[in-house]
Amino acid sequence: MIQQLLRICSVLVAHTIIVADILDNGLEGEPVIECGSENLSVRFTTRSPFEGHIYVKGHYWTSDCRSDASLENTANLTISFANCDVLRQRSNHPKGLMLTTTIIISFHPMFVTKIDKSYKVQCFYAEAANTVTQNLNVSEGNEMQKNVLVIIGDQETAPARRPSSVFHDDTQKPTEDTLTSTAPLPECRYQVLDGGKGGNPLKYASVGQQVYHEWTCDPEGTLSEDSPFCATVHSCNVREDGGREVLLLDENGCAIDRYLLNNLEYTSDLTGGQVSQVFKFADQNSLYFQCQIRLSLKEGPVCRRSSDDCPKVLRGKRSTKAIITKIA
């Protein structure tokens, strides 16, 4: 009888050791989150190979909302905004959109255990408006050469933080933390290019010379496909040293006078431009262009702009007097 009890105890001890070995795991550091235009991703590193699951709370049985054992020391989950009931909340201060969901990191392949982690994941997409200016010196011939000055204006919203900023929420249970990430705002630039889209930035220009006005919030050409933002150029004007000012694009981004600048053509979500002929005010050699660029959130994969419904521009040179203003 004593021998049988000893054998039973030995089996229980062995079983306990096996279970302890399986659950001897945990996170190395905090998970990292990345916010995209249609989804967000969470990735993390573990002390031992990950044998459990990571899933959106309440969506364990939804394949798009769960990632299973990687059997490696790293694991990740990409969460679709459309399929995983991600909460959307509009914010006015600062202006933007907050997307929130809760994920569970379960280390056991079948059961929830005390070493599991729960995270409230938040992605904030800030809407912003940039003001970009361009100083172009214009001559009536090619003998005058002056530099072009490009100044990027300040953003109206606070600078965005890099992804994976983590803080603990003391109002939640000890095992639930909060991960908050702000999608980084792209840097915007305005250039006047010689001849066309592929031309070099101008050093000087002459009346009648063909140029290409380009506005981009993706200077390196690497963000357009993955960026959640959509750029709209609007409220453009040109002025001279004496204070005269002419409106080129209205608040919706629609052209006022096709002889000066036609409706813009957007080549990507973050880049637009248009060909025009160089002009200048009488007895003035300098033009100062100023435009605003609105960075708004894409509606899913589609980039919608206020300028999409712009009418075909018919106004000609005769009506420019109506839009010339004098700045005091």
XYZ file of C-alpha atoms in Angstrom:
328
model
C 0.000 0.000 0.000
C 2.787 2.422 0.903
C 4.606 1.575 -2.321
C 1.460 2.322 -4.364
C 1.080 5.733 -2.661
C 4.715 6.516 -3.367
C 4.233 5.634 -7.021
C 1.142 7.891 -7.228
C 3.024 10.769 -5.578
C 5.915 10.283 -7.974
C 3.553 10.512 -10.944
C 1.962 13.704 -9.551
C 5.363 15.296 -8.945
C 6.516 14.393 -12.436
C 3.316 15.796 -13.926
C 3.733 19.031 -11.959
C 7.286 19.428 -13.217
C 6.158 18.910 -16.821
C 3.406 21.523 -16.499
C 5.828 23.974 -14.875
C 8.272 23.515 -17.776
C 5.533 24.197 -20.344
C 4.364 27.406 -18.647
C 7.810 28.736 -17.826
C 7.537 31.516 -20.366
C 6.865 35.242 -20.533
C 7.452 38.417 -22.509
C 10.835 39.994 -23.065
C 10.077 43.700 -22.862
C 6.798 45.189 -24.047
C 4.943 44.382 -27.283
C 5.481 46.751 -30.206
C 2.525 48.057 -32.187
C 2.456 49.513 -35.683
C -0.532 51.409 -37.056
C -1.448 51.012 -40.719
C -4.224 52.363 -42.919
C -6.386 49.211 -42.797
C -4.941 47.266 -39.880
C -2.614 47.353 -36.916
C 0.042 44.828 -35.980
C 1.371 43.672 -32.631
C 4.658 41.835 -32.270
C 6.499 40.626 -29.194
C 9.434 38.539 -28.013
C 9.231 35.707 -25.474
C 11.788 34.044 -23.219
C 11.012 30.616 -24.695
C 9.390 29.448 -27.937
C 5.785 30.654 -28.074
C 3.289 27.766 -28.044
C 0.069 29.628 -27.323
C -2.197 32.093 -29.095
C -2.554 35.838 -29.541
C -6.061 37.019 -30.365
C -8.539 39.885 -30.176
C -10.723 39.585 -27.100
C -14.091 38.111 -28.067
C -12.796 36.925 -31.457
C -10.856 33.774 -30.638
C -12.752 31.842 -33.316
C -12.252 34.491 -36.013
C -9.239 33.474 -38.078
C -8.401 37.058 -39.126
C -8.243 38.082 -35.455
C -6.026 35.299 -34.102
C -2.468 34.061 -34.561
C -1.400 30.649 -33.278
C 1.818 29.171 -31.914
C 4.908 30.306 -33.783
C 7.214 27.850 -31.937
C 9.795 30.630 -32.030
C 10.793 33.379 -29.619
C 8.870 35.968 -31.611
C 5.202 36.188 -32.547
C 2.910 38.736 -34.148
C -0.712 39.429 -34.996
C -2.130 41.698 -37.697
C -5.605 42.942 -36.789
C -8.009 44.010 -39.518
C -10.032 47.102 -38.649
C -12.973 45.740 -40.656
C -13.203 42.177 -39.318
C -12.263 42.402 -35.642
C -14.740 44.982 -34.254
C -12.067 47.601 -33.634
C -13.623 50.574 -31.814
C -13.410 53.912 -33.650
C -13.643 57.192 -31.737
C -13.323 60.691 -33.207
C -11.273 63.258 -31.301
C -11.389 67.043 -31.651
C -8.512 67.930 -29.300
C -6.256 66.921 -30.918
C -8.188 66.343 -34.114
C -8.007 62.779 -35.341
C -9.273 59.230 -34.933
C -8.558 56.769 -32.110
C -8.852 53.046 -32.855
C -8.994 50.735 -29.829
C -9.039 46.985 -29.313
C -8.006 44.480 -26.625
C -5.654 41.583 -27.314
C -4.929 38.491 -25.244
C -1.541 36.776 -25.247
C -2.135 33.216 -24.036
C 0.958 31.077 -23.461
C -0.794 27.706 -22.996
C -2.080 26.054 -26.199
C -5.477 25.255 -24.615
C -6.082 27.152 -21.385
C -5.925 30.656 -19.941
C -3.331 30.824 -17.162
C -2.089 33.411 -14.707
C 0.968 34.271 -16.803
C -1.175 35.354 -19.760
C -1.276 39.031 -20.714
C -4.109 41.344 -21.738
C -3.387 44.622 -23.544
C -5.616 47.473 -24.596
C -4.116 48.573 -27.915
C -4.769 52.080 -29.229
C -3.754 53.681 -32.523
C -4.230 57.430 -32.887
C -4.330 58.937 -36.365
C -3.866 62.701 -36.135
C -5.231 64.928 -38.870
C -2.993 67.879 -39.661
C -2.607 70.908 -41.910
C 0.781 72.045 -43.206
C 1.547 75.399 -44.787
C 4.248 75.329 -47.460
C 5.701 78.366 -49.179
C 7.828 78.914 -52.261
C 9.738 82.043 -53.265
C 10.287 82.166 -57.028
C 12.297 84.896 -58.716
C 11.111 85.573 -62.260
C 12.802 87.488 -65.055
C 11.714 88.478 -68.547
C 14.825 86.827 -69.963
C 17.483 84.286 -69.016
C 20.076 86.783 -67.812
C 18.743 86.912 -64.257
C 19.651 84.024 -61.966
C 18.489 83.879 -58.357
C 17.974 81.035 -55.947
C 14.632 79.496 -55.082
C 13.828 79.413 -51.377
C 11.614 76.627 -50.047
C 10.251 76.932 -46.510
C 8.190 74.252 -44.825
C 5.627 75.785 -42.469
C 4.863 74.586 -38.951
C 2.258 71.894 -38.454
C -0.929 72.914 -36.695
C -0.930 69.756 -34.605
C 1.667 68.536 -32.145
C 4.449 66.371 -33.603
C 3.520 62.710 -33.698
C 5.362 60.242 -31.546
C 7.002 57.139 -32.888
C 5.157 53.811 -32.605
C 5.324 51.564 -29.538
C 4.961 54.156 -26.777
C 3.786 52.116 -23.778
C 2.265 53.081 -20.453
C 0.478 51.192 -17.692
C -3.138 51.936 -16.810
C -3.545 51.661 -13.026
C -7.338 51.595 -13.303
C -7.244 48.236 -15.066
C -6.468 44.836 -13.662
C -2.758 44.212 -12.961
C -2.501 41.880 -15.968
C -3.962 44.422 -18.428
C -1.702 47.143 -19.805
C -2.330 49.814 -22.408
C -0.280 50.213 -25.581
C -0.747 53.506 -27.414
C 0.792 54.447 -30.752
C 0.445 57.607 -32.826
C 0.904 57.166 -36.548
C 3.832 59.429 -37.551
C 2.879 62.408 -39.696
C 4.667 62.603 -43.042
C 6.857 65.591 -43.917
C 5.522 67.795 -46.694
C 7.409 69.688 -49.411
C 6.591 72.057 -52.272
C 8.848 72.401 -55.328
C 8.762 74.108 -58.705
C 10.387 71.812 -61.279
C 11.786 72.737 -64.666
C 9.751 71.588 -67.681
C 7.685 68.809 -66.156
C 7.270 66.259 -63.405
C 10.734 64.779 -63.861
C 12.527 68.121 -64.037
C 15.079 69.577 -61.673
C 14.140 72.105 -58.979
C 14.398 75.577 -60.460
C 17.123 78.057 -59.617
C 15.358 80.805 -61.590
C 12.536 81.125 -64.120
C 11.483 83.280 -67.053
C 8.025 84.444 -68.083
C 6.363 81.818 -70.281
C 8.688 79.033 -69.167
C 6.930 75.702 -68.575
C 7.251 74.455 -65.012
C 5.706 71.768 -62.852
C 4.366 72.607 -59.396
C 4.715 69.572 -57.129
C 3.409 69.127 -53.596
C 4.321 65.938 -51.783
C 4.144 64.567 -48.269
C 6.214 61.582 -49.361
C 9.562 63.079 -50.475
C 11.331 59.710 -50.556
C 8.484 57.907 -52.350
C 8.193 55.188 -49.702
C 4.985 55.973 -47.777
C 2.126 56.149 -50.265
C 1.022 52.513 -50.186
C 1.153 52.060 -46.420
C 0.321 55.532 -45.149
C -3.134 56.016 -43.573
C -3.149 59.633 -44.736
C -4.442 61.412 -47.797
C -2.968 64.784 -48.852
C -5.080 67.601 -50.314
C -3.482 70.848 -51.507
C -5.777 73.838 -51.021
C -5.956 77.573 -50.250
C -3.049 78.503 -52.530
C -2.206 82.089 -53.327
C 0.586 83.980 -55.018
C 1.684 87.457 -53.986
C 4.388 90.005 -54.718
C 6.475 92.366 -52.605
C 4.025 95.234 -53.022
C 1.242 93.283 -51.326
C -0.904 92.247 -54.294
C -2.235 88.707 -53.931
C -4.077 86.330 -56.268
C -5.921 83.176 -55.219
C -4.902 80.084 -57.216
C -6.693 77.237 -55.384
C -9.718 77.665 -53.119
C -10.380 76.023 -49.736
C -11.460 72.806 -51.463
C -8.367 72.640 -53.640
C -10.191 73.739 -56.809
C -8.418 75.927 -59.368
C -9.611 79.513 -59.844
C -7.967 80.406 -63.166
C -6.742 77.769 -65.612
C -4.351 80.264 -67.232
C -2.464 80.531 -63.965
C -2.861 77.027 -62.486
C -5.302 74.287 -63.442
C -6.876 71.672 -61.155
C -4.171 69.501 -59.652
C -3.563 65.913 -60.704
C -2.668 63.524 -57.878
C -0.193 60.789 -58.762
C -0.465 59.081 -55.363
C -2.224 59.468 -52.019
C 0.415 61.930 -50.855
C 1.627 63.630 -54.055
C -0.013 66.001 -56.514
C 0.990 68.595 -59.061
C 0.265 70.447 -62.268
C 2.070 71.971 -65.247
C 1.842 75.740 -65.712
C 3.503 78.633 -67.500
C 5.559 81.073 -65.432
C 3.946 84.482 -64.944
C 4.734 87.546 -62.865
C 3.232 90.805 -61.683
C 4.097 93.977 -63.607
C 7.378 95.536 -62.492
C 7.961 92.761 -59.949
C 10.579 90.023 -60.150
C 9.606 87.937 -57.132
C 6.597 85.682 -56.594
C 5.674 84.184 -53.239
C 3.532 81.052 -53.403
C 1.785 79.840 -50.264
C -0.383 76.722 -50.028
C -1.916 74.600 -47.321
C -1.783 70.814 -47.327
C -4.505 68.957 -45.476
C -3.568 65.499 -44.167
C -6.788 63.563 -43.632
C -7.441 59.887 -42.945
C -8.169 57.571 -45.838
C -11.561 55.861 -45.875
C -10.289 52.296 -45.997
C -8.049 51.883 -49.054
C -9.644 54.859 -50.848
C -8.258 58.390 -50.805
C -11.126 60.900 -50.990
C -10.457 64.621 -51.384
C -12.579 67.762 -51.346
C -11.051 68.511 -54.770
C -12.529 65.350 -56.334
C -15.655 67.300 -57.301
C -13.917 70.384 -58.660
C -15.579 71.744 -61.822
C -13.680 72.167 -65.037
C -11.991 75.554 -64.864
C -13.263 78.009 -67.470
C -12.175 81.333 -66.022
C -9.599 83.167 -68.083
C -7.283 86.117 -67.807
C -10.045 88.708 -68.025
C -11.499 87.718 -64.654
C -8.283 87.739 -62.657
C -8.967 91.290 -61.491
C -11.834 89.951 -59.401
C -9.500 87.847 -57.304
C -6.628 90.285 -56.881
C -6.481 91.692 -53.384
C -4.245 94.261 -51.766
C -2.657 93.314 -48.459
C -2.341 96.197 -46.036
